[in-house]
Amino acid sequence: DTAVSQTPKYLVTQMGNDKSIKCEQNLGHDTMYWYKQDSKKFLKIMFSYNNKELIINETVPNRFSPKSPDKAHLNLHINSLELGDSAVYFCASSQRLSYNEQFFGPGTRLTVL
Amino acid sequence: AQSVTQLGSHVSVSEGALVLLRCNYSSSVPPYLFWYVQYPNQGLQLLLKYTSAATLVKGINGFEAEFKKSETSFHLTKPSAHMSDAAEYFCAVSDDNNNDMRFGAGTRLTVKP
């Protein structure tokens, strides 16, 4: 019973391509997140959605576009991939109260060649 | 905005030795504090959290952390390190003014036989 799942686990693609990463949670949470973790393990929040509405949109290139079709899903679409986009992307979910912990997916390792 | 600083990007201990991972926070209102662990090629898992109840918080795998308001600290400890504790550890903070969670840069724990 996977709580937060992501697909694919690995993604290798060429510069300039467009790709999507999917995320689903079965915890009944109302808030979902996307994080980017670079090669030095630094974890940076990219987006946050609460009940399908965008809450947080950090300084992220507009090539990155999140889509939340429903509360249980938050997908990340990336246009015109660049070398610097290579990283591990994590999806997470929580109930939207500040004392609630976030539950993380296993990550998607994106490599742009 | 709230933030955390983790002192030491890399900590190395011998098996059986005390583990001490340092975290200092900054928040204009009472914080909620979290420690997460990330094993290689996996997502983040919650170790423990402080939500203004007891200042000494016990978590999984024998870890605990003490909230010290006077020192704005939330250091993570374990009396006796095990080889399986080798991982990346992240401190995180949120508060009632900012529902989003902010992560520290992480500390890599190495356990030597």
PDB file of N, CA and C in Angstrom, chain B residues 10-22 63 76-87 89 107-113:
ATOM      1  N   HIS B  10      28.730  17.010   7.091  1.00  0.00           N
ATOM      2  CA  HIS B  10      29.131  15.616   7.175  1.00  0.00           C
ATOM      3  C   HIS B  10      29.599  15.304   8.597  1.00  0.00           C
ATOM      4  N   VAL B  11      29.019  14.288   9.190  1.00  0.00           N
ATOM      5  CA  VAL B  11      29.415  13.824  10.520  1.00  0.00           C
ATOM      6  C   VAL B  11      29.791  12.350  10.423  1.00  0.00           C
ATOM      7  N   SER B  12      30.926  12.004  11.016  1.00  0.00           N
ATOM      8  CA  SER B  12      31.387  10.621  10.991  1.00  0.00           C
ATOM      9  C   SER B  12      31.570  10.137  12.425  1.00  0.00           C
ATOM     10  N   VAL B  13      30.992   9.000  12.751  1.00  0.00           N
ATOM     11  CA  VAL B  13      31.131   8.420  14.091  1.00  0.00           C
ATOM     12  C   VAL B  13      31.467   6.940  13.954  1.00  0.00           C
ATOM     13  N   SER B  14      31.981   6.371  15.028  1.00  0.00           N
ATOM     14  CA  SER B  14      32.235   4.939  15.066  1.00  0.00           C
ATOM     15  C   SER B  14      30.977   4.218  15.532  1.00  0.00           C
ATOM     16  N   GLU B  15      30.840   2.997  15.108  1.00  0.00           N
ATOM     17  CA  GLU B  15      29.708   2.191  15.553  1.00  0.00           C
ATOM     18  C   GLU B  15      29.721   2.111  17.072  1.00  0.00           C
ATOM     19  N   GLY B  16      28.547   2.357  17.687  1.00  0.00           N
ATOM     20  CA  GLY B  16      28.446   2.335  19.129  1.00  0.00           C
ATOM     21  C   GLY B  16      28.657   3.685  19.787  1.00  0.00           C
ATOM     22  N   ALA B  17      29.146   4.655  19.037  1.00  0.00           N
ATOM     23  CA  ALA B  17      29.393   5.990  19.590  1.00  0.00           C
ATOM     24  C   ALA B  17      28.123   6.835  19.552  1.00  0.00           C
ATOM     25  N   LEU B  18      28.173   7.930  20.309  1.00  0.00           N
ATOM     26  CA  LEU B  18      27.059   8.868  20.347  1.00  0.00           C
ATOM     27  C   LEU B  18      26.922   9.584  19.006  1.00  0.00           C
ATOM     28  N   VAL B  19      25.683   9.728  18.567  1.00  0.00           N
ATOM     29  CA  VAL B  19      25.392  10.522  17.380  1.00  0.00           C
ATOM     30  C   VAL B  19      24.795  11.855  17.828  1.00  0.00           C
ATOM     31  N   LEU B  20      25.353  12.959  17.300  1.00  0.00           N
ATOM     32  CA  LEU B  20      24.821  14.296  17.575  1.00  0.00           C
ATOM     33  C   LEU B  20      24.793  15.071  16.269  1.00  0.00           C
ATOM     34  N   LEU B  21      23.597  15.391  15.806  1.00  0.00           N
ATOM     35  CA  LEU B  21      23.440  16.182  14.591  1.00  0.00           C
ATOM     36  C   LEU B  21      22.762  17.491  14.995  1.00  0.00           C
ATOM     37  N   ARG B  22      23.377  18.597  14.587  1.00  0.00           N
ATOM     38  CA  ARG B  22      22.942  19.897  15.097  1.00  0.00           C
ATOM     39  C   ARG B  22      21.999  20.617  14.149  1.00  0.00           C
ATOM     40  N   PHE B  63      16.295   7.372  18.013  1.00  0.00           N
ATOM     41  CA  PHE B  63      16.659   8.784  17.947  1.00  0.00           C
ATOM     42  C   PHE B  63      15.765   9.626  18.846  1.00  0.00           C
ATOM     43  N   LEU B  76      19.579  16.543  17.140  1.00  0.00           N
ATOM     44  CA  LEU B  76      19.182  15.128  17.080  1.00  0.00           C
ATOM     45  C   LEU B  76      20.274  14.265  17.695  1.00  0.00           C
ATOM     46  N   THR B  77      19.895  13.337  18.547  1.00  0.00           N
ATOM     47  CA  THR B  77      20.882  12.468  19.188  1.00  0.00           C
ATOM     48  C   THR B  77      20.444  11.015  19.169  1.00  0.00           C
ATOM     49  N   LYS B  78      21.460  10.158  19.280  1.00  0.00           N
ATOM     50  CA  LYS B  78      21.232   8.729  19.462  1.00  0.00           C
ATOM     51  C   LYS B  78      22.398   8.215  20.284  1.00  0.00           C
ATOM     52  N   PRO B  79      22.135   7.494  21.362  1.00  0.00           N
ATOM     53  CA  PRO B  79      23.220   7.109  22.274  1.00  0.00           C
ATOM     54  C   PRO B  79      24.283   6.222  21.626  1.00  0.00           C
ATOM     55  N   SER B  80      23.858   5.340  20.727  1.00  0.00           N
ATOM     56  CA  SER B  80      24.792   4.364  20.187  1.00  0.00           C
ATOM     57  C   SER B  80      24.510   4.164  18.695  1.00  0.00           C
ATOM     58  N   ALA B  81      25.460   4.573  17.874  1.00  0.00           N
ATOM     59  CA  ALA B  81      25.268   4.497  16.428  1.00  0.00           C
ATOM     60  C   ALA B  81      25.340   3.062  15.923  1.00  0.00           C
ATOM     61  N   HIS B  82      24.511   2.808  14.931  1.00  0.00           N
ATOM     62  CA  HIS B  82      24.515   1.510  14.264  1.00  0.00           C
ATOM     63  C   HIS B  82      24.851   1.742  12.801  1.00  0.00           C
ATOM     64  N   MET B  83      25.427   0.729  12.192  1.00  0.00           N
ATOM     65  CA  MET B  83      25.812   0.872  10.776  1.00  0.00           C
ATOM     66  C   MET B  83      24.619   1.288   9.918  1.00  0.00           C
ATOM     67  N   SER B  84      23.445   0.793  10.270  1.00  0.00           N
ATOM     68  CA  SER B  84      22.253   1.098   9.477  1.00  0.00           C
ATOM     69  C   SER B  84      21.787   2.548   9.607  1.00  0.00           C
ATOM     70  N   ASP B  85      22.411   3.313  10.514  1.00  0.00           N
ATOM     71  CA  ASP B  85      22.048   4.730  10.666  1.00  0.00           C
ATOM     72  C   ASP B  85      22.690   5.616   9.607  1.00  0.00           C
ATOM     73  N   ALA B  86      23.614   5.076   8.849  1.00  0.00           N
ATOM     74  CA  ALA B  86      24.286   5.864   7.814  1.00  0.00           C
ATOM     75  C   ALA B  86      23.261   6.332   6.792  1.00  0.00           C
ATOM     76  N   ALA B  87      23.142   7.652   6.662  1.00  0.00           N
ATOM     77  CA  ALA B  87      22.112   8.237   5.805  1.00  0.00           C
ATOM     78  C   ALA B  87      22.300   9.746   5.799  1.00  0.00           C
ATOM     79  N   TYR B  89      20.468  13.271   6.876  1.00  0.00           N
ATOM     80  CA  TYR B  89      19.472  13.719   7.842  1.00  0.00           C
ATOM     81  C   TYR B  89      19.130  15.184   7.599  1.00  0.00           C
ATOM     82  N   THR B 107      22.645  16.811   6.685  1.00  0.00           N
ATOM     83  CA  THR B 107      23.902  16.337   7.257  1.00  0.00           C
ATOM     84  C   THR B 107      24.039  14.865   6.916  1.00  0.00           C
ATOM     85  N   ARG B 108      25.170  14.547   6.290  1.00  0.00           N
ATOM     86  CA  ARG B 108      25.416  13.143   5.958  1.00  0.00           C
ATOM     87  C   ARG B 108      26.097  12.467   7.126  1.00  0.00           C
ATOM     88  N   LEU B 109      25.496  11.425   7.643  1.00  0.00           N
ATOM     89  CA  LEU B 109      26.062  10.657   8.748  1.00  0.00           C
ATOM     90  C   LEU B 109      26.737   9.404   8.207  1.00  0.00           C
ATOM     91  N   THR B 110      28.005   9.261   8.530  1.00  0.00           N
ATOM     92  CA  THR B 110      28.772   8.059   8.192  1.00  0.00           C
ATOM     93  C   THR B 110      29.072   7.309   9.482  1.00  0.00           C
ATOM     94  N   VAL B 111      28.890   6.002   9.477  1.00  0.00           N
ATOM     95  CA  VAL B 111      29.173   5.186  10.656  1.00  0.00           C
ATOM     96  C   VAL B 111      30.296   4.219  10.303  1.00  0.00           C
ATOM     97  N   LYS B 112      31.387   4.320  11.033  1.00  0.00           N
ATOM     98  CA  LYS B 112      32.561   3.475  10.775  1.00  0.00           C
ATOM     99  C   LYS B 112      32.517   2.224  11.644  1.00  0.00           C
ATOM    100  N   PRO B 113      32.929   1.095  11.093  1.00  0.00           N
ATOM    101  CA  PRO B 113      32.913  -0.139  11.886  1.00  0.00           C
ATOM    102  C   PRO B 113      33.931  -0.098  13.033  1.00  0.00           C
TER     103      PRO B 113
END
